[in-house]
XYZ file of C-alpha atoms in Angstrom:
577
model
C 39.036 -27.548 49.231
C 42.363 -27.286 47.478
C 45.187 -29.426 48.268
C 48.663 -28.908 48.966
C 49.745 -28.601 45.944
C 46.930 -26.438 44.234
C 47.769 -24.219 47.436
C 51.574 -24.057 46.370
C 50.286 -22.936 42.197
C 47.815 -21.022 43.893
C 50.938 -18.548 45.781
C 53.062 -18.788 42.599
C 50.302 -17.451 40.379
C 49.489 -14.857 42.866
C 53.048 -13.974 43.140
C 53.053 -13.409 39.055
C 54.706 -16.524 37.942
C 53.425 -17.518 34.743
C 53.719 -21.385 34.346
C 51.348 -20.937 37.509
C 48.997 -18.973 36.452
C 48.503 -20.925 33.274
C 48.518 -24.416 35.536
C 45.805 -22.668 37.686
C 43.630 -21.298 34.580
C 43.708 -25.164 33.410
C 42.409 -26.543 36.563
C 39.886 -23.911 36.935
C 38.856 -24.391 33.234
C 38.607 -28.386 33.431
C 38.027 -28.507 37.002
C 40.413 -30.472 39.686
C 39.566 -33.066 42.996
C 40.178 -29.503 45.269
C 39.065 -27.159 42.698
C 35.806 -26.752 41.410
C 35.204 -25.600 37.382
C 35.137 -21.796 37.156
C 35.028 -20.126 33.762
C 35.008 -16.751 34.536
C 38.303 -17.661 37.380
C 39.680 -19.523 34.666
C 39.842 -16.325 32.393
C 41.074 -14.613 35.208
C 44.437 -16.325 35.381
C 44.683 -17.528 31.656
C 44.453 -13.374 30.558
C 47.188 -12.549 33.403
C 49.535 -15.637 31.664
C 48.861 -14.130 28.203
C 50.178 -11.013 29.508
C 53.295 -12.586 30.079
C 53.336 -13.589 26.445
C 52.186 -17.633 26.955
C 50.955 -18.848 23.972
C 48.758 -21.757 25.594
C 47.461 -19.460 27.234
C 45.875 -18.122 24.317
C 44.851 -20.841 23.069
C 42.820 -21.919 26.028
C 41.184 -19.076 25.521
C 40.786 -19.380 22.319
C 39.271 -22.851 22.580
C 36.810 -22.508 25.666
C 36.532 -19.574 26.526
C 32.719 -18.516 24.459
C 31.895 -14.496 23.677
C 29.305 -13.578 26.564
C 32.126 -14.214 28.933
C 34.353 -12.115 26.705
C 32.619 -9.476 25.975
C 32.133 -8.747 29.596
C 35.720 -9.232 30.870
C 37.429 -6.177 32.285
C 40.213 -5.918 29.442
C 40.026 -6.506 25.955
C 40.568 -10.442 24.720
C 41.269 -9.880 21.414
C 44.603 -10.062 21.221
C 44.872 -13.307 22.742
C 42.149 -14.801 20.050
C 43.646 -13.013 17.439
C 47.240 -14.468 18.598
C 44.807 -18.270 18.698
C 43.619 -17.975 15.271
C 47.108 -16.634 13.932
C 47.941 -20.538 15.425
C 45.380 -22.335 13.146
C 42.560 -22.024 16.111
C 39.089 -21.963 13.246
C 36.583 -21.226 16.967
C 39.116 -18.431 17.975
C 38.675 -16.456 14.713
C 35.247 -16.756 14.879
C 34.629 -15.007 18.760
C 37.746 -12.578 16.984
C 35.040 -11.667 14.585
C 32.257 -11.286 16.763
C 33.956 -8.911 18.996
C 35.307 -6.737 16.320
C 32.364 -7.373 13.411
C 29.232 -8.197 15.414
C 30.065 -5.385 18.269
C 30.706 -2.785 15.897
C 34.101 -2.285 18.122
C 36.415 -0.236 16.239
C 39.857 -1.625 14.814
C 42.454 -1.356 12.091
C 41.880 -2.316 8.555
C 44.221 -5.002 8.783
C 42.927 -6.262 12.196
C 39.310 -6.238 10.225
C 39.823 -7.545 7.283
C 41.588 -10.691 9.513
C 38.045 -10.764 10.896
C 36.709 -10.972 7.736
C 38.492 -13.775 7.083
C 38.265 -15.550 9.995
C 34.694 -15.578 9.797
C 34.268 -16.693 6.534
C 36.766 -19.998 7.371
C 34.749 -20.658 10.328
C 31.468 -20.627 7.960
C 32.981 -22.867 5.486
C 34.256 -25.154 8.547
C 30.697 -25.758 9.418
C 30.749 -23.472 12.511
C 26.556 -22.500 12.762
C 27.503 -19.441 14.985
C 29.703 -17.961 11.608
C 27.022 -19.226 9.630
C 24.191 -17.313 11.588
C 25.989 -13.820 11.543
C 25.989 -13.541 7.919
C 22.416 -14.778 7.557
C 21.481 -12.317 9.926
C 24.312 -9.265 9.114
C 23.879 -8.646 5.011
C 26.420 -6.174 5.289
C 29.061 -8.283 6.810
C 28.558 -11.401 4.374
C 29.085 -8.212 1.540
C 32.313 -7.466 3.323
C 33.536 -11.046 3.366
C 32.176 -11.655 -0.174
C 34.570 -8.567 -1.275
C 37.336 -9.585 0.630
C 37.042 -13.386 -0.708
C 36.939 -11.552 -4.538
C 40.072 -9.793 -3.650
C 41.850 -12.295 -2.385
C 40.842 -14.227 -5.542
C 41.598 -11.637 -7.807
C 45.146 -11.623 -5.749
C 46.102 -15.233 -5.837
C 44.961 -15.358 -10.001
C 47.355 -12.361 -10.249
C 50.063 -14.413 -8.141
C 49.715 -17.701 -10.075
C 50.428 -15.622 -13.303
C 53.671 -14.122 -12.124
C 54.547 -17.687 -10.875
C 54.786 -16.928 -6.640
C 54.780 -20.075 -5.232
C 54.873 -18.663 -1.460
C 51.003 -17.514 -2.732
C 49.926 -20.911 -3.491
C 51.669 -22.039 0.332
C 49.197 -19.485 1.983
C 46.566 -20.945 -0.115
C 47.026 -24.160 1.394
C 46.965 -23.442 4.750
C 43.601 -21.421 4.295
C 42.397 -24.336 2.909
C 43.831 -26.212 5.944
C 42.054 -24.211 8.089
C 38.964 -23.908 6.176
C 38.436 -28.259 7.149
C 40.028 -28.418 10.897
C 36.119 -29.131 12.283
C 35.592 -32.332 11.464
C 32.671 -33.433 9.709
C 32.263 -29.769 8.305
C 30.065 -29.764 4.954
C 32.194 -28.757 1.567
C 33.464 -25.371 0.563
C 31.334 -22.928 -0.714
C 32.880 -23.495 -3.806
C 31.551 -27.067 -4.168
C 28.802 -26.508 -1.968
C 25.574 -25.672 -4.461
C 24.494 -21.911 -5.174
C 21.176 -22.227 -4.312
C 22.677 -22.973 -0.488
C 23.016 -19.759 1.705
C 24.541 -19.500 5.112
C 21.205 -19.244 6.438
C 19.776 -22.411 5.450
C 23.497 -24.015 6.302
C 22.946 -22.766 9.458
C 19.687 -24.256 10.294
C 20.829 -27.398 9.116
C 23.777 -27.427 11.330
C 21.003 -27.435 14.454
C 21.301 -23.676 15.737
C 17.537 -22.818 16.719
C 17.597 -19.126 15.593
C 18.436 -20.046 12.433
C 15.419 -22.646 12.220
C 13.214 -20.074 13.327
C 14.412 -17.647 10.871
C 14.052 -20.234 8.185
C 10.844 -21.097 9.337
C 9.656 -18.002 9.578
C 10.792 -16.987 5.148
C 9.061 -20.275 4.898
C 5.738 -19.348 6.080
C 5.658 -15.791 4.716
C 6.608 -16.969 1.362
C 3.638 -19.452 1.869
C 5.876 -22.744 0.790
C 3.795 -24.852 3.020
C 5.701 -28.423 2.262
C 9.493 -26.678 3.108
C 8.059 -25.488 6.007
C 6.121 -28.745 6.942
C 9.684 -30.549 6.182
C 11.228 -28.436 9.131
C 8.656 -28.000 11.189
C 7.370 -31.372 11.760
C 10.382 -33.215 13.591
C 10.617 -29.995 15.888
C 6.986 -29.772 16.958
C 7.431 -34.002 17.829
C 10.241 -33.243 19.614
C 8.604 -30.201 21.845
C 5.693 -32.918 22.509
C 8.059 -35.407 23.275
C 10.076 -33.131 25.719
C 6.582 -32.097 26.931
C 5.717 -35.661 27.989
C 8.007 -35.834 31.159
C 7.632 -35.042 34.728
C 9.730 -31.665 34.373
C 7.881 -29.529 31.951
C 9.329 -26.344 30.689
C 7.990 -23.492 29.674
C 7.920 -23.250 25.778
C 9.682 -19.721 24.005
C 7.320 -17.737 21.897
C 9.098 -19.002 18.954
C 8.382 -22.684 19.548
C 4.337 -22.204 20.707
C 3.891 -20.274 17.138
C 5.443 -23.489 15.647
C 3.562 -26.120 17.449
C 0.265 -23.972 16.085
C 1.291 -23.190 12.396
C 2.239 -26.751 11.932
C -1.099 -28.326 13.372
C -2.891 -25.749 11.088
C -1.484 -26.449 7.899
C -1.678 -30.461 9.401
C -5.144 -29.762 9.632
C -6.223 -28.169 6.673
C -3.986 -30.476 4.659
C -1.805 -28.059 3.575
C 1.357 -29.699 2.574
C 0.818 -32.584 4.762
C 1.681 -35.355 2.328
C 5.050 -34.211 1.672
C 5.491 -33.731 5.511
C 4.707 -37.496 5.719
C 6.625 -38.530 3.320
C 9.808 -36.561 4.909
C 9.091 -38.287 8.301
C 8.891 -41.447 7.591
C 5.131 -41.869 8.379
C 1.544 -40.700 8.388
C 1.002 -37.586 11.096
C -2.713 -38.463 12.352
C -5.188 -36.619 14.125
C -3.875 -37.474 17.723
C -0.644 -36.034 16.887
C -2.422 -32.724 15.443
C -4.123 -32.531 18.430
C -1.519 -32.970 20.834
C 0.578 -29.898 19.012
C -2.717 -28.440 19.662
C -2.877 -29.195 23.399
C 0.520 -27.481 23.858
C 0.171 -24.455 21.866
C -3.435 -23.974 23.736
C -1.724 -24.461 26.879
C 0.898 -21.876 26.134
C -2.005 -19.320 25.389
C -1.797 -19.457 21.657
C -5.166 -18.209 20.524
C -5.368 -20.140 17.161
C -4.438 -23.615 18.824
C -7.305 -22.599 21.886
C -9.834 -22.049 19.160
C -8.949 -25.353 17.741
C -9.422 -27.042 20.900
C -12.404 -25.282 21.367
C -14.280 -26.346 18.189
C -12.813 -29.920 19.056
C -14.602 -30.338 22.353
C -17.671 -28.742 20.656
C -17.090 -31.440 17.620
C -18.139 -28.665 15.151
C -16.928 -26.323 12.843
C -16.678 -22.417 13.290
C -20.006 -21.848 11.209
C -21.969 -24.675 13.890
C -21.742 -27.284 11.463
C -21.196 -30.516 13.339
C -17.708 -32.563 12.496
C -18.703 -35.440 10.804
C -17.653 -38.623 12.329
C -16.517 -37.134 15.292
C -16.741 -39.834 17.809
C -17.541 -39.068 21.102
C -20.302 -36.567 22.605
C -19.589 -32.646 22.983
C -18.591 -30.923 25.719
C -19.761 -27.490 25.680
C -18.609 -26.295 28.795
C -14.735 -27.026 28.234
C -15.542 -26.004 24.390
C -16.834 -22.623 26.074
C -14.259 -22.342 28.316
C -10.955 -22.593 25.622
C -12.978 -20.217 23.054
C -13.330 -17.566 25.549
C -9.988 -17.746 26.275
C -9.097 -17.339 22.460
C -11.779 -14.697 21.993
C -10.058 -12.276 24.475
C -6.892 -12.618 22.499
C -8.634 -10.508 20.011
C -9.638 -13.888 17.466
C -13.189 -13.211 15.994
C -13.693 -16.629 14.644
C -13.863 -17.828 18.925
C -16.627 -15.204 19.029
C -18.806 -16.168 16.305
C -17.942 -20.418 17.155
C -19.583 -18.533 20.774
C -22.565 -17.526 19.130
C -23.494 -20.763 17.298
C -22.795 -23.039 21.017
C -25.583 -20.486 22.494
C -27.797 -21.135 19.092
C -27.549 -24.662 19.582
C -30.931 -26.536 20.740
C -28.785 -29.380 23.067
C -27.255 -26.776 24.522
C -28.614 -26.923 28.077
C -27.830 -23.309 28.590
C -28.878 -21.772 25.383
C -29.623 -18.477 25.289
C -30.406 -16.144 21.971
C -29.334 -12.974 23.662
C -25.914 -14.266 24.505
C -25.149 -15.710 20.938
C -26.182 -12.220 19.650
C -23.805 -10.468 21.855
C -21.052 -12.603 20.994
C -22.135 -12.573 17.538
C -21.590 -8.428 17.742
C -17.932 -9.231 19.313
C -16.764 -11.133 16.289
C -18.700 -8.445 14.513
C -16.889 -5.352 15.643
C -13.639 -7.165 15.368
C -13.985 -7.225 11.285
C -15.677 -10.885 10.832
C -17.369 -10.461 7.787
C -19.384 -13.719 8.299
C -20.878 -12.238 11.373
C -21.470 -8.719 9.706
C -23.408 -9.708 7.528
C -25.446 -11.989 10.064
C -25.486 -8.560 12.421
C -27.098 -6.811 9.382
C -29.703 -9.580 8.287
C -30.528 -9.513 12.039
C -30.947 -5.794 12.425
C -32.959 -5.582 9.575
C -35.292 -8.107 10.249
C -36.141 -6.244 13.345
C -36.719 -3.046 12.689
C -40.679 -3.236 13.539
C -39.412 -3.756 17.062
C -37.358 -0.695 16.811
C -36.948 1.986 14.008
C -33.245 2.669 14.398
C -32.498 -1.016 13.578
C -32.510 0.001 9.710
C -29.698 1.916 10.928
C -27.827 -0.597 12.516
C -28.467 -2.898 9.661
C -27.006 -0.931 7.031
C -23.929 0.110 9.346
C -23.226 -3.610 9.911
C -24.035 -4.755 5.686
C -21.572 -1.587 5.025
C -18.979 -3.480 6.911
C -19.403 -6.771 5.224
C -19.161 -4.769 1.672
C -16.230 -2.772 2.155
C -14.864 -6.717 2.716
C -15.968 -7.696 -0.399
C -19.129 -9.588 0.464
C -21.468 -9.549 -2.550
C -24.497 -10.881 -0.462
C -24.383 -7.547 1.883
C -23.524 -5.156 -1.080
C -27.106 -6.330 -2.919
C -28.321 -6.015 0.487
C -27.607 -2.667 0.789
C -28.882 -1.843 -2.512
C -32.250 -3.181 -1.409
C -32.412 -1.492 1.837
C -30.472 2.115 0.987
C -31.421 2.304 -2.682
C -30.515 6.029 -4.786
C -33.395 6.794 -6.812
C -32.945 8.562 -10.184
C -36.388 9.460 -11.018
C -37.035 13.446 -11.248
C -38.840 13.617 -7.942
C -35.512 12.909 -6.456
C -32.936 15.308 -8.985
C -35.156 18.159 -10.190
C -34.587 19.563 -6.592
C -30.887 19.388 -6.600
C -30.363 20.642 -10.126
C -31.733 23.729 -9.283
C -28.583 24.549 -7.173
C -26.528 25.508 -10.551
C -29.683 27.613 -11.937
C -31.063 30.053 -8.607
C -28.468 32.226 -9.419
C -26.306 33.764 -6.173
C -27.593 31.713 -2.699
C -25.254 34.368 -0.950
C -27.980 35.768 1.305
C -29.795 32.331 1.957
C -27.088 30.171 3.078
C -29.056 27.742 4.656
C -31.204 27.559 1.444
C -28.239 26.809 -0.335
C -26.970 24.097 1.642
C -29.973 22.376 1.294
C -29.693 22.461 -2.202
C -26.526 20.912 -2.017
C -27.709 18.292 0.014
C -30.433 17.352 -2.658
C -28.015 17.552 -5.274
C -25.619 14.764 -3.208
C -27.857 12.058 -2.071
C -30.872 12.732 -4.590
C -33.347 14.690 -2.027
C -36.853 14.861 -3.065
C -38.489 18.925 -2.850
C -40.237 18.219 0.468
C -36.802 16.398 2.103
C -34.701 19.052 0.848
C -36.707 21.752 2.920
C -37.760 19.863 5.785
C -34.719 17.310 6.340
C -33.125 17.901 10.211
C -29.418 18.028 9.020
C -27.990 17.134 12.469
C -30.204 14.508 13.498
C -30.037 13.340 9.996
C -26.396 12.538 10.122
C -25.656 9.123 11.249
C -22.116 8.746 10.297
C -22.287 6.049 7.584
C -25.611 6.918 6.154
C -28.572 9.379 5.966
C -31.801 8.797 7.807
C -34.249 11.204 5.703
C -37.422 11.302 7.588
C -39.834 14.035 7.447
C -43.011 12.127 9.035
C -43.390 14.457 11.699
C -43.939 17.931 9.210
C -44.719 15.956 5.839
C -46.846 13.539 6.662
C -47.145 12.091 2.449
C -43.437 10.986 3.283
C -41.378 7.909 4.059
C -38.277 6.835 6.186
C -35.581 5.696 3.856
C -31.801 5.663 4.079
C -29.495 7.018 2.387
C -25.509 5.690 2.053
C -22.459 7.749 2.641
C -20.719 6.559 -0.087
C -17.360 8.486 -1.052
C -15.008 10.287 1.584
C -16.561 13.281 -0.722
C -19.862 12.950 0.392
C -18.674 12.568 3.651
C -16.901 15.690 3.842
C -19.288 17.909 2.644
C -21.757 16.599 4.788
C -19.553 17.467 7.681
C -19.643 20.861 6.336
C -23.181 20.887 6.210
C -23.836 19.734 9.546
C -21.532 22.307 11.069
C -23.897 25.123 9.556
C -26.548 23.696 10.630
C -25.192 22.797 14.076
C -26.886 26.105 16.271
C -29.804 26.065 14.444
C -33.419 25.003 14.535
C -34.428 22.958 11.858
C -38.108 23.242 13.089
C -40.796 25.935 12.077
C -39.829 27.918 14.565
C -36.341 28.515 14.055
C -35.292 30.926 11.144
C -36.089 29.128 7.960
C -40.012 29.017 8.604
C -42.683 26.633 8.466
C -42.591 24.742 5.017
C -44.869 26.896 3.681
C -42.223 29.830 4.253
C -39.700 27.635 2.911
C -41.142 26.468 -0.101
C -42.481 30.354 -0.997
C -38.962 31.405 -0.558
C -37.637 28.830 -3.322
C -40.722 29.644 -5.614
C -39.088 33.080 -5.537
C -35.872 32.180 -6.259
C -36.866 29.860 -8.956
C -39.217 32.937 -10.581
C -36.510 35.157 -10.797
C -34.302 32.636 -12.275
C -37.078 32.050 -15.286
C -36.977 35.191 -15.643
C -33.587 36.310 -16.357
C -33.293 32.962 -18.363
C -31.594 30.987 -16.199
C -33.838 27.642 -15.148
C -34.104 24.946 -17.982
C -37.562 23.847 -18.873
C -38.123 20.359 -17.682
C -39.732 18.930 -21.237
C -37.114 19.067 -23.402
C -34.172 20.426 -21.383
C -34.315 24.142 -23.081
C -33.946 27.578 -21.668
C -37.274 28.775 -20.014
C -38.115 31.750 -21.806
C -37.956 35.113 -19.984
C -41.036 36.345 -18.823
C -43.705 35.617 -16.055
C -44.272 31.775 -14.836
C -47.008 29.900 -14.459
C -48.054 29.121 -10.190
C -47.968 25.006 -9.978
C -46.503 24.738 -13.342
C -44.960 20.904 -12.593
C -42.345 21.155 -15.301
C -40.839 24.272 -12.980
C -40.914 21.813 -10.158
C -42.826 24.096 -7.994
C -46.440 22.328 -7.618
C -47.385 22.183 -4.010
């Protein structure tokens, strides 16, 4: 409760007085025994004795009064800082060029390019705030590096006409430029290799850190960011140790887990020693892990995971892990990073439920899991999906299907094991049982009036279609998406199942093509093409009038047949039955 005599400044400040007003701001800035510590009251009565032109006034402001509260005040501060820094006030120029710079507020040249300058004294002066904007605002730190040149190019052109008053202006910048004490140099003694960004971070303000961190990591300079990183990530544990725990940001979870990964694969981790002081062991790794895990980062869950398990992602027990594992609270962290969308915690699932001391081991559940990390791009457990597939396929016939789907996977990653696979399993023959049929597509002559004749042809010519394929083949049911099942069993009974890849987006395309021609009709011998017999009489024809008018090479020697009448079953015509 105020006293009397806060009650007495209290009615002259309401009754305009100035001195008042300001002696009221004060207490309400500092606080008093009868008044408590208001900023936003304190601005309240400093602004209304800056009105009245009191110039401690404005430099109260200038001095405590930060830039949330000023940017949300009913009337415009800026005089008042402006009016601070115009006094020598370094912290006033810099909220001076936040409002006008950082706001985008609009303002006149000269008011801006004060800005300008304000905010470059406050960088030099060691201010991390002024250092921070122009990390963050290239096109500001342009404007203050082209103001700085002019002024340079103004002061060289002073010297040289002899205008001492320059030189006095000089001085007080440079005044200004070292009123924070224990500010680092100049940036024209500081190094070149130095920017505000790094200056920033080293002067303690966290987004700069991060931001640092985070050029650190992409460029992949593992010891710089080890350097950083380290004292933070002891310093979240150590906060972390306490009765109060807090919530960790975003920002400082991804720390704690980048910096126990590269601990852990030894990535820079000698350096980071070195920088510290000492030797980071495995119980500090694991209690960055701990924290991370506990803040839901997936990568620091699957390393707790695998720890409990005492194994590796691939099974392989951790040698000299001491202690036994505990699959249960292994199971329990790697679900928890698999639903976060990490494949490795799937396929670490899959080799727990392989595991023969696993009490609850169960084949079908490590396949299932094995298919999440699978379908989630893990190339590892592609290719084991494919290997698996294909070594059932007696128990189902479409499992060649799914085999080849999965080994396609693992190739398109680059996986030279599931490429040769495929080669084995999908292979395209080049003997003349499988091209003499689709060569004849460029020698029939006009298909116009047998369209579904044609595309058939096509299709032989593509994938390398033997005679009795090419007629009988069931384009829709064919079509599996990534590959061809040809399998003619049912009409040609000489035949085998095989697969053929879908290797090019071309192939793909025309197959699409293909299939939508083919998508009303029945591919049986009753729909409109015939039995095979019908079929294969209908390409005899073709092929006859094609020797005849000279346009079907002979299949010795890869010469015009002669015109004139063909021989039936002639082999080297490619029409034997």
């Amino acid at each position: 409760m105020a006293n009397r005599e806060e009650l007495a400044i209290i009615r002259g400040a309401r009754s305009g007085r100035a001195d008042a007003q300001l002696e009221l701001g004060k207490r309400y800035l500092f606080g008093s025994a009868g008044l408590p510590r208001s900023l936003p009251t304190a601005l309240h009565w400093l602004d209304r004795a800056a009105r009245q032109d009191c110039a401690e006034s404005c430099e109260l402001i200038g001095s405590h009064i930060p830039l949330d509260l000023a940017r949300v005040h009913a009337t415009p501060l800026t005089p008042w800082y402006e009016r601070a820094y115009d006094g020598g006030n370094v912290r006033a120029g810099l909220v001076l060029a936040q409002l006008l710079l950082e706001d985008g507020r609009a303002a006149p040249d000269v008011q801006r390019a004060k800005a300008l300058r304000a905010l470059e004294e406050a960088a030099r002066a060691g201010f991390a705030e002024a250092q921070w904007l122009l990390a963050r605002r290239p096109d500001i730190a342009a404007s203050v590096s082209a103001a700085c040149a002019a002024v340079v190019q103004g002061a060289a052109s002073a010297v040289r006409q002899g205008a001492a008053p320059v030189r006095e202006r000089a001085g007080q910048g440079d005044r200004r430029a070292v009123a924070r004490p224990g500010a680092p140099a100049p940036a024209s003694q500081a190094s070149p290799d130095q920017p505000w960004l790094r200056r920033a971070a080293d002067n303690g303000l966290a987004e700069a850190q991060f931001a640092l961190l985070e050029q650190s990591w992409a460029a992949e300079a593992w010891e710089d960011y080890l350097a950083r990183a380290l004292p933070l990530a002891r310093a979240l544990v150590d906060s972390g140790s306490g009765k109060h725990i807090r919530r960790l940001a975003p920002g400082e979870v991804t720390l704690l887990s980048r910096t126990a990964r590269l601990l852990a694969d030894g990535k820079g981790g000698a350096a980071a020693g070195a920088t510290a002081g000492e030797e980071v062991g495995n119980e500090e790794v694991h209690a960055f892990w701990e924290l991370a895990a506990a803040e839901h980062d997936r990568h620091a869950q699957l390393a707790i995971g695998l720890w409990y398990a005492r194994m590796q992602v691939d099974g392989a027990r951790v040698q000299g892990g001491s202690g036994a594992a505990n699959f249960k609270k292994a199971i329990r962290w790697l679900l928890l990073a698999g639903e976060q969308g990490l494949a490795e915690a799937w396929y670490a699932l899959s080799r727990i439920y392989l595991k023969p001391e696993f009490s609850q081991r169960n084949v079908a559940d490590a396949q299932r899991y094995l298919e999440k990390a699978a379908e989630m791009g893990y190339q590892v457990a592609q290719l084991e999906c494919g290997n698996n597939a294909w070594r059932a396929r007696r128990e189902n016939e479409s499992n060649d299907v799914r085999a080849v789907f999965w080994l396609q996977q693992a190739a398109a990653q680059g996986n030279a094991e599931a490429a040769a696979a495929i080669r084995k399993i999908a292979p395209r023959p080049d003997d003349a049982a499988h091209t003499e049929t689709g060569a004849l597509l460029g020698c029939v002559g006009d298909l116009t009036a047998h369209p579904l004749l044609a595309a058939r042809l096509e299709l032989a010519a593509l994938f390398g279609l033997t005679r009795a394929e090419t007629l009988l083949l069931d384009v829709a049911a064919a079509d599996q998406g990534h590959c061809l099942v040809v399998d003619i069993r049912a009409s040609y009974g000489r035949s085998k199942r095989r697969l053929v890849m879908i290797d090019t987006a071309q192939e793909r395309q025309t197959l699409d093509r293909i299939v939508r021609l083919f998508e009303n009709v029945d591919c049986g011998p009753g729909g409109p093409e015939g039995n095979y017999r019908q079929r294969l009489y209908r390409l005899r024809t073709l092929m006859a009038d094609a020797v005849m008018s000279g346009r079907l090479l002979d299949g010795t020697d890869g010469r015009l047949a002669p015109a004139g009448k063909p021989e039936r079953g002639n082999a080297g015509y490619g029409m034997a039955a």
